[in-house]
Short mmCIF file of C-alpha atoms in Angstrom, two decimals:
data_model
loop_
_atom_site.label_atom_id
_atom_site.label_comp_id
_atom_site.label_asym_id
_atom_site.label_seq_id
_atom_site.Cartn_x
_atom_site.Cartn_y
_atom_site.Cartn_z
CA MET A 2 240.48 132.71 176.19
CA LEU A 3 239.15 131.51 172.43
CA SER A 4 241.32 128.41 173.75
CA ASN A 5 239.42 128.02 177.31
CA LEU A 6 236.39 128.01 175.50
CA GLY A 7 233.79 125.04 175.53
CA SER A 8 230.99 125.42 173.66
CA LEU A 9 229.79 127.60 170.58
CA HIS A 10 226.14 127.74 169.50
CA LEU A 11 226.04 130.24 166.33
CA ASN A 12 222.98 129.18 164.87
CA GLY A 13 220.14 130.04 163.44
CA ASN A 14 222.06 133.45 162.47
CA MET A 15 221.31 133.71 159.16
CA LEU A 16 225.82 133.73 159.13
CA LYS A 17 227.60 133.95 155.52
CA GLY A 18 230.97 133.00 154.11
CA ASN A 19 233.62 130.34 154.92
CA LEU A 20 233.87 129.39 158.62
CA PRO A 21 236.92 131.57 160.19
CA SER A 22 240.58 130.42 160.65
CA SER A 23 240.55 131.85 163.58
CA LEU A 24 237.99 128.99 165.31
CA LYS A 25 241.27 127.18 165.14
CA ASN A 26 242.76 128.72 168.74
CA CYS A 27 239.45 127.27 169.68
CA SER A 28 241.92 123.81 171.14
CA SER A 29 238.67 122.78 174.28
CA LEU A 30 235.53 123.01 172.79
CA GLN A 31 233.37 119.93 173.56
CA ILE A 32 230.32 121.48 171.44
CA LEU A 33 230.44 123.59 167.63
CA ASP A 34 226.84 123.46 166.02
CA LEU A 35 226.33 125.94 163.53
CA ALA A 36 222.96 125.07 162.53
CA ASP A 37 220.90 127.38 159.77
CA ASN A 38 224.19 129.48 158.59
CA ILE A 39 225.02 130.68 155.35
CA PHE A 40 228.55 128.34 155.95
CA PHE A 41 230.15 127.77 152.38
CA GLY A 42 232.93 126.19 150.74
CA ASN A 43 234.58 123.32 151.58
CA ILE A 44 234.72 121.77 155.74
CA PRO A 45 238.01 122.27 157.03
CA LEU A 46 240.06 119.44 157.43
CA TRP A 47 241.67 121.78 160.72
CA LEU A 48 238.01 120.59 162.70
CA GLY A 49 239.98 117.18 162.97
CA GLN A 50 242.15 118.70 165.54
CA PHE A 51 239.33 119.46 168.01
CA SER A 52 240.70 116.41 170.70
CA GLU A 53 237.79 117.11 172.60
CA LEU A 54 235.34 118.11 170.92
CA MET A 55 231.37 115.95 171.46
CA ILE A 56 228.85 117.53 169.62
CA LEU A 57 229.94 118.71 165.96
CA VAL A 58 226.75 120.29 163.93
CA LEU A 59 226.93 121.71 160.22
CA ARG A 60 223.30 121.20 159.36
CA SER A 61 221.89 123.42 156.58
CA ASN A 62 224.58 125.41 155.23
CA LYS A 63 226.26 125.40 151.84
CA PHE A 64 229.26 123.16 152.38
CA GLU A 65 230.37 121.61 149.41
CA GLY A 66 233.32 118.79 148.01
CA HIS A 67 234.03 116.17 150.46
CA ILE A 68 233.50 114.87 153.50
CA PRO A 69 237.03 115.00 155.14
CA HIS A 70 238.75 111.83 156.45
CA GLN A 71 240.40 114.21 158.74
CA LEU A 72 236.88 114.02 161.40
CA SER A 73 237.51 110.18 162.50
CA ASN A 74 240.17 111.82 164.85
CA LEU A 75 238.12 113.11 167.15
CA SER A 76 237.47 110.32 169.16
CA ASN A 77 235.18 111.67 171.97
CA LEU A 78 233.15 112.67 169.06
CA HIS A 79 229.22 111.26 169.73
CA VAL A 80 227.30 113.50 167.53
CA LEU A 81 228.03 114.49 163.61
CA ASP A 82 225.39 115.95 162.10
CA ILE A 83 226.91 117.43 158.22
CA SER A 84 222.87 117.31 156.97
CA ARG A 85 220.83 119.25 154.25
CA ASN A 86 224.27 120.77 152.78
CA SER A 87 226.01 119.65 149.40
CA LEU A 88 228.75 117.59 149.67
CA ILE A 89 229.33 115.24 147.84
CA GLY A 90 231.98 112.07 146.85
CA GLY A 91 231.24 108.31 149.51
CA ILE A 92 231.11 108.49 153.24
CA PRO A 93 235.24 107.74 154.29
CA PRO A 94 235.16 104.14 155.14
CA GLN A 95 237.38 106.48 158.54
CA LEU A 96 234.50 107.48 160.58
CA ALA A 97 234.18 103.46 161.54
CA THR A 98 237.48 104.53 163.41
CA LEU A 99 235.45 106.76 165.50
CA ILE A 100 235.93 106.10 169.21
CA SER A 101 233.57 107.62 170.94
CA MET A 102 230.98 105.33 168.42
CA ARG A 103 233.14 102.11 168.44
CA ASN A 104 231.58 101.41 172.69
CA SER A 105 228.31 100.36 173.11
CA THR A 106 228.36 102.17 176.26
CA LEU A 107 229.46 105.49 176.63
CA GLY A 108 231.54 106.66 178.67
CA ILE A 109 230.64 110.66 180.86
CA SER A 110 232.93 113.28 180.03
CA HIS A 111 234.67 115.23 182.61
CA GLY A 112 235.64 118.98 183.38
CA ASN A 113 239.07 120.04 183.85
CA GLY A 114 238.62 119.16 188.08
CA GLY A 115 238.22 115.60 187.22
CA SER A 116 234.10 115.82 187.74
CA SER A 117 231.75 115.46 185.83
CA TYR A 118 230.44 117.51 183.51
CA TYR A 119 226.35 118.29 182.40
CA TYR A 120 226.28 120.47 179.47
CA LYS A 121 223.00 122.79 180.88
CA GLU A 122 222.18 124.20 177.47
CA GLY A 123 220.07 122.99 174.69
CA ILE A 124 221.01 121.17 171.79
CA GLN A 125 218.37 120.46 168.35
CA MET A 126 218.82 117.03 166.23
CA PHE A 127 216.79 115.01 164.18
CA ASN A 128 216.11 111.55 165.53
CA LYS A 129 213.38 108.57 163.97
CA GLY A 130 212.26 111.66 161.68
CA LEU A 131 211.05 114.10 164.29
CA GLN A 132 213.48 117.31 165.28
CA MET A 133 214.19 116.97 169.26
CA GLU A 134 215.90 119.30 172.11
CA TYR A 135 218.21 117.16 174.17
CA VAL A 136 219.89 118.89 176.74
CA SER A 137 222.34 117.81 180.28
CA LEU A 138 222.76 114.36 180.79
CA VAL A 139 220.76 113.03 177.73
CA MET A 140 223.41 114.44 175.12
CA LEU A 141 225.80 112.30 176.44
CA LEU A 142 224.24 109.40 175.79
CA ILE A 143 223.01 109.65 172.31
CA THR A 144 225.38 109.00 169.72
CA CYS A 145 224.23 110.04 165.77
CA ILE A 146 225.79 110.39 161.94
CA ASP A 147 223.78 112.17 160.03
CA LEU A 148 224.22 112.41 157.08
CA SER A 149 221.15 113.27 154.56
CA VAL A 150 219.99 115.01 151.89
CA ASN A 151 223.14 116.08 150.30
CA ASN A 152 224.63 114.21 147.20
CA LEU A 153 226.67 111.14 148.75
CA SER A 154 227.45 108.52 146.27
CA CYS A 155 229.01 105.54 145.91
CA ASN A 156 228.27 102.19 148.01
CA ILE A 157 227.97 102.86 152.24
CA PRO A 158 230.67 101.56 153.77
CA LEU A 159 231.33 98.10 155.23
CA ALA A 160 233.66 99.39 158.16
CA ILE A 161 230.48 101.10 159.69
CA GLY A 162 229.23 97.82 160.89
CA ASN A 163 232.28 98.48 163.42
CA LEU A 164 229.99 101.75 165.09
CA LYS A 165 228.42 99.44 167.63
CA GLY A 166 228.01 102.31 169.69
CA LEU A 167 225.60 104.10 167.44
CA HIS A 168 222.08 104.73 168.22
CA THR A 169 221.24 106.95 164.69
CA LEU A 170 222.07 106.91 161.36
CA ASN A 171 220.93 109.21 158.97
CA LEU A 172 221.87 108.87 155.31
CA SER A 173 218.76 109.49 153.48
CA ASP A 174 218.93 111.24 150.69
CA ASN A 175 221.68 110.83 148.75
CA SER A 176 222.38 108.60 145.61
CA LEU A 177 224.29 105.48 147.93
CA THR A 178 224.61 102.49 145.71
CA GLY A 179 224.63 99.44 146.57
CA GLU A 180 223.36 96.64 148.72
CA ILE A 181 222.55 97.07 152.88
CA PRO A 182 225.71 96.45 154.21
CA SER A 183 225.16 93.66 156.10
CA SER A 184 227.68 94.57 159.00
CA PHE A 185 225.11 96.42 159.67
CA GLY A 186 223.86 93.93 161.90
CA MET A 187 226.44 94.48 163.89
CA LEU A 188 224.97 97.90 165.00
CA THR A 189 223.53 95.88 168.12
CA GLU A 190 222.45 99.53 169.58
CA LEU A 191 221.17 100.82 167.17
CA GLU A 192 217.40 102.33 166.80
CA SER A 193 217.21 104.65 163.73
CA LEU A 194 218.00 103.66 160.88
CA ASP A 195 216.98 105.34 157.41
CA LEU A 196 218.09 104.71 154.11
CA SER A 197 215.74 105.68 151.85
CA ASN A 198 215.59 108.16 148.06
CA ASN A 199 218.75 106.36 147.88
CA LYS A 200 219.94 103.42 144.84
CA LEU A 201 220.41 100.52 146.73
CA HIS A 202 219.69 97.41 145.62
CA GLY A 203 219.71 93.55 146.43
CA LYS A 204 218.12 92.28 149.60
CA ILE A 205 217.46 93.63 153.09
CA PRO A 206 219.70 91.46 154.60
CA ASN A 207 218.57 88.97 157.42
CA GLU A 208 221.71 90.19 159.67
CA MET A 209 219.15 93.22 160.90
CA LEU A 210 217.14 90.65 162.47
CA GLN A 211 219.66 90.59 165.63
CA VAL A 212 219.73 94.48 166.12
CA PHE A 213 216.90 93.86 168.65
CA SER A 214 216.57 98.20 169.36
CA LEU A 215 215.86 99.30 165.98
CA SER A 216 212.52 100.69 166.09
CA LEU A 217 212.78 103.47 162.78
CA PHE A 218 213.79 100.53 159.84
CA ILE A 219 213.10 103.87 156.24
CA VAL A 220 214.77 102.21 153.50
CA SER A 221 211.85 103.50 151.32
CA GLY A 222 213.20 105.14 147.02
CA ASN A 223 215.39 102.30 146.39
CA MET A 224 215.42 99.38 143.95
CA LEU A 225 216.03 97.02 146.42
CA CYS A 226 213.99 93.61 145.93
CA GLY A 227 213.39 90.01 147.91
CA LYS A 228 211.23 89.15 151.04
CA ILE A 229 211.45 91.44 154.18
CA PRO A 230 213.20 89.83 156.72
CA GLU A 231 211.07 87.74 159.03
CA GLY A 232 210.10 88.38 163.15
CA SER A 233 211.49 90.08 166.00
CA GLN A 234 211.25 94.24 165.38
CA PHE A 235 210.35 93.42 161.30
CA ASN A 236 207.12 92.64 162.82
CA THR A 237 206.11 96.18 163.60
CA PHE A 238 207.55 98.46 160.86
CA ASN A 239 205.06 100.23 159.04
CA SER A 240 204.63 99.42 156.15
CA THR A 241 205.96 102.75 154.69
CA TYR A 242 209.05 101.70 155.36
CA PHE A 243 209.05 99.59 152.55
CA LEU A 244 207.74 101.51 149.73
CA GLY A 245 209.28 102.38 146.10
CA ASN A 246 210.84 98.74 145.95
CA SER A 247 208.91 96.78 143.27
CA ASN A 248 210.19 94.25 143.94
CA LEU A 249 210.35 93.70 147.40
CA CYS A 250 207.95 91.00 149.31
CA GLY A 251 206.37 89.85 152.51
CA PHE A 252 204.93 91.34 155.65
CA PRO A 253 203.80 94.99 155.75
CA ILE A 254 203.64 95.64 152.18
CA ASN A 255 200.96 93.47 149.59
CA ASN A 256 203.28 93.46 147.21
CA LYS A 257 204.09 89.46 145.53
CA SER A 258 206.41 90.32 143.38
CA CYS A 259 210.20 88.42 144.61
CA ARG A 260 211.94 89.48 141.71
CA CYS A 261 216.11 90.07 142.72
CA GLY A 262 218.14 88.91 139.85
CA GLU A 263 217.37 85.96 139.09
CA ARG A 264 216.25 83.49 137.07
CA SER A 265 212.89 81.52 137.01
CA ASN A 266 213.45 77.66 135.45
CA SER A 267 210.40 78.51 132.68
CA SER A 268 212.86 81.25 131.11
CA ILE A 269 215.13 78.03 130.43
CA SER A 270 213.35 77.13 127.77
CA THR A 271 213.24 78.92 124.29
CA PRO A 272 209.59 81.04 124.49
CA LEU A 273 207.17 80.78 121.85
CA PRO A 274 206.68 83.84 119.78
CA GLU A 275 204.08 85.82 121.14
CA LYS A 276 202.03 88.60 118.51
CA GLU A 277 202.98 91.83 120.90
CA ASN A 278 205.21 92.05 123.54
CA ASP A 279 204.39 93.71 127.15
CA GLU A 280 205.43 96.93 126.08
CA GLY A 281 202.95 96.77 123.16
CA GLY A 282 206.80 96.63 120.73
CA GLU A 283 206.39 94.75 117.56
CA LEU A 284 208.02 90.67 116.76
CA PRO A 285 211.28 89.63 116.20
CA TRP A 286 211.90 90.54 112.26
CA ASN A 287 213.05 86.53 111.19
CA TRP A 288 210.13 85.75 112.99
CA TYR A 289 207.79 87.37 109.84
CA VAL A 290 211.39 86.37 107.55
CA GLU A 291 210.19 82.33 109.47
CA TRP A 292 206.75 82.72 109.02
CA MET A 293 206.33 83.91 104.91
CA THR A 294 208.79 81.11 104.42
CA SER A 295 206.78 78.55 105.53
CA VAL A 296 203.73 80.04 103.55
CA ALA A 297 205.71 80.32 100.21
CA VAL A 298 206.32 76.24 100.79
CA GLY A 299 203.16 75.22 101.40
CA PHE A 300 201.57 77.35 98.43
CA TRP A 301 203.84 76.24 96.14
CA GLY A 302 203.88 72.89 97.02
CA VAL A 303 200.19 72.69 96.45
CA PHE A 304 200.44 74.63 93.78
CA GLY A 305 203.18 71.95 91.81
CA ILE A 306 201.24 68.86 92.73
CA LEU A 307 198.12 70.53 90.86
CA ALA A 308 200.23 70.76 88.21
CA MET A 309 201.23 67.28 87.49
CA LYS A 310 197.88 65.54 88.52
CA ARG A 311 194.33 66.78 86.24
CA GLN A 312 192.59 64.37 87.47
CA TRP A 313 193.54 65.95 91.31
CA ARG A 314 192.97 69.59 89.94
CA ARG A 315 189.47 69.04 88.83
CA ARG A 316 188.27 67.01 92.52
CA PHE A 317 190.52 70.19 93.92
CA ILE A 318 187.95 72.17 91.83
CA GLU A 319 185.11 69.69 92.63
CA VAL A 320 185.44 70.31 96.14
CA LEU A 321 185.60 74.34 96.50
CA ASP A 322 182.54 74.60 94.45
CA GLU A 323 180.95 72.60 97.41
CA ILE A 324 181.98 74.63 99.98
CA VAL A 325 181.18 78.18 97.92
CA ILE A 326 177.35 76.76 97.55
CA ASN A 327 176.78 75.11 101.09
CA LEU A 328 178.25 78.70 102.29
CA LEU A 329 175.38 80.39 100.28
CA ASN A 330 172.81 78.15 101.57
CA PHE A 331 173.46 78.38 105.15
CA ASN A 332 171.14 79.90 107.30
CA TRP A 333 173.28 82.92 109.04
#
């Protein structure tokens, strides 16, 4: 009976089409692994009805549309991998209500007989940038959300900071905007955080220093600025984790620019005109008008004085003659 099916692995079979609605009958599913196929269409809303589902892997398919907020109804879910699809829109803030990821200590699932149920089969997941295979009890001790390599946009919901039992969060290779939420400082169990290749801006929140278990923190390929937090685990991070953020500075990168939208004191005074700007452009037209006006006033002022006084004209011509003779006789 499909209603008694506890684990379904169909990964890597080149299956194609929409997810069959007959899967709704698998009400006892605890593992659903459909990775590396060609399933397309929207992620079905009825997946949120699997109250016992613990692991949902839809990685590397052709799913599109929005992430259904109904997935937040999966109270036992502790692995959500829907990476490498064509999903759009924002990250549903409702995901922050996933009960099994809000607790810092995970319990062990029990089978129908009340005894502890251990999965004997393995499942592949990406963790800390590497593809790993987890088996048996280890799978029950991992909490993971992987939404990477999609077309997600908008800000990262502040509520994600409530998932205090989360170990791995991968939001890389999307188009997420806004700042890194300071609420991430509450993710005290977090070991891996990948936010690379998005459109995030602002400073790295100092609250991240409170995540002592963090061993991988990648924010490369964004628009972050300011000084990288110092101390604890941040003193161990590689400089490649921060590449592509031209206005970040501090250890472990050598960039001296820490601009972060603030105006410096020197910018308050009126700048002097320069011949060219940094990009080789021309000066403003009003500068040329002022310059030509000054030249004209000076010329006609001198001409007017010489026109009124014959003696001054004669002396002016004598001075010019002396300058010309001196220049001709000068030994260059």
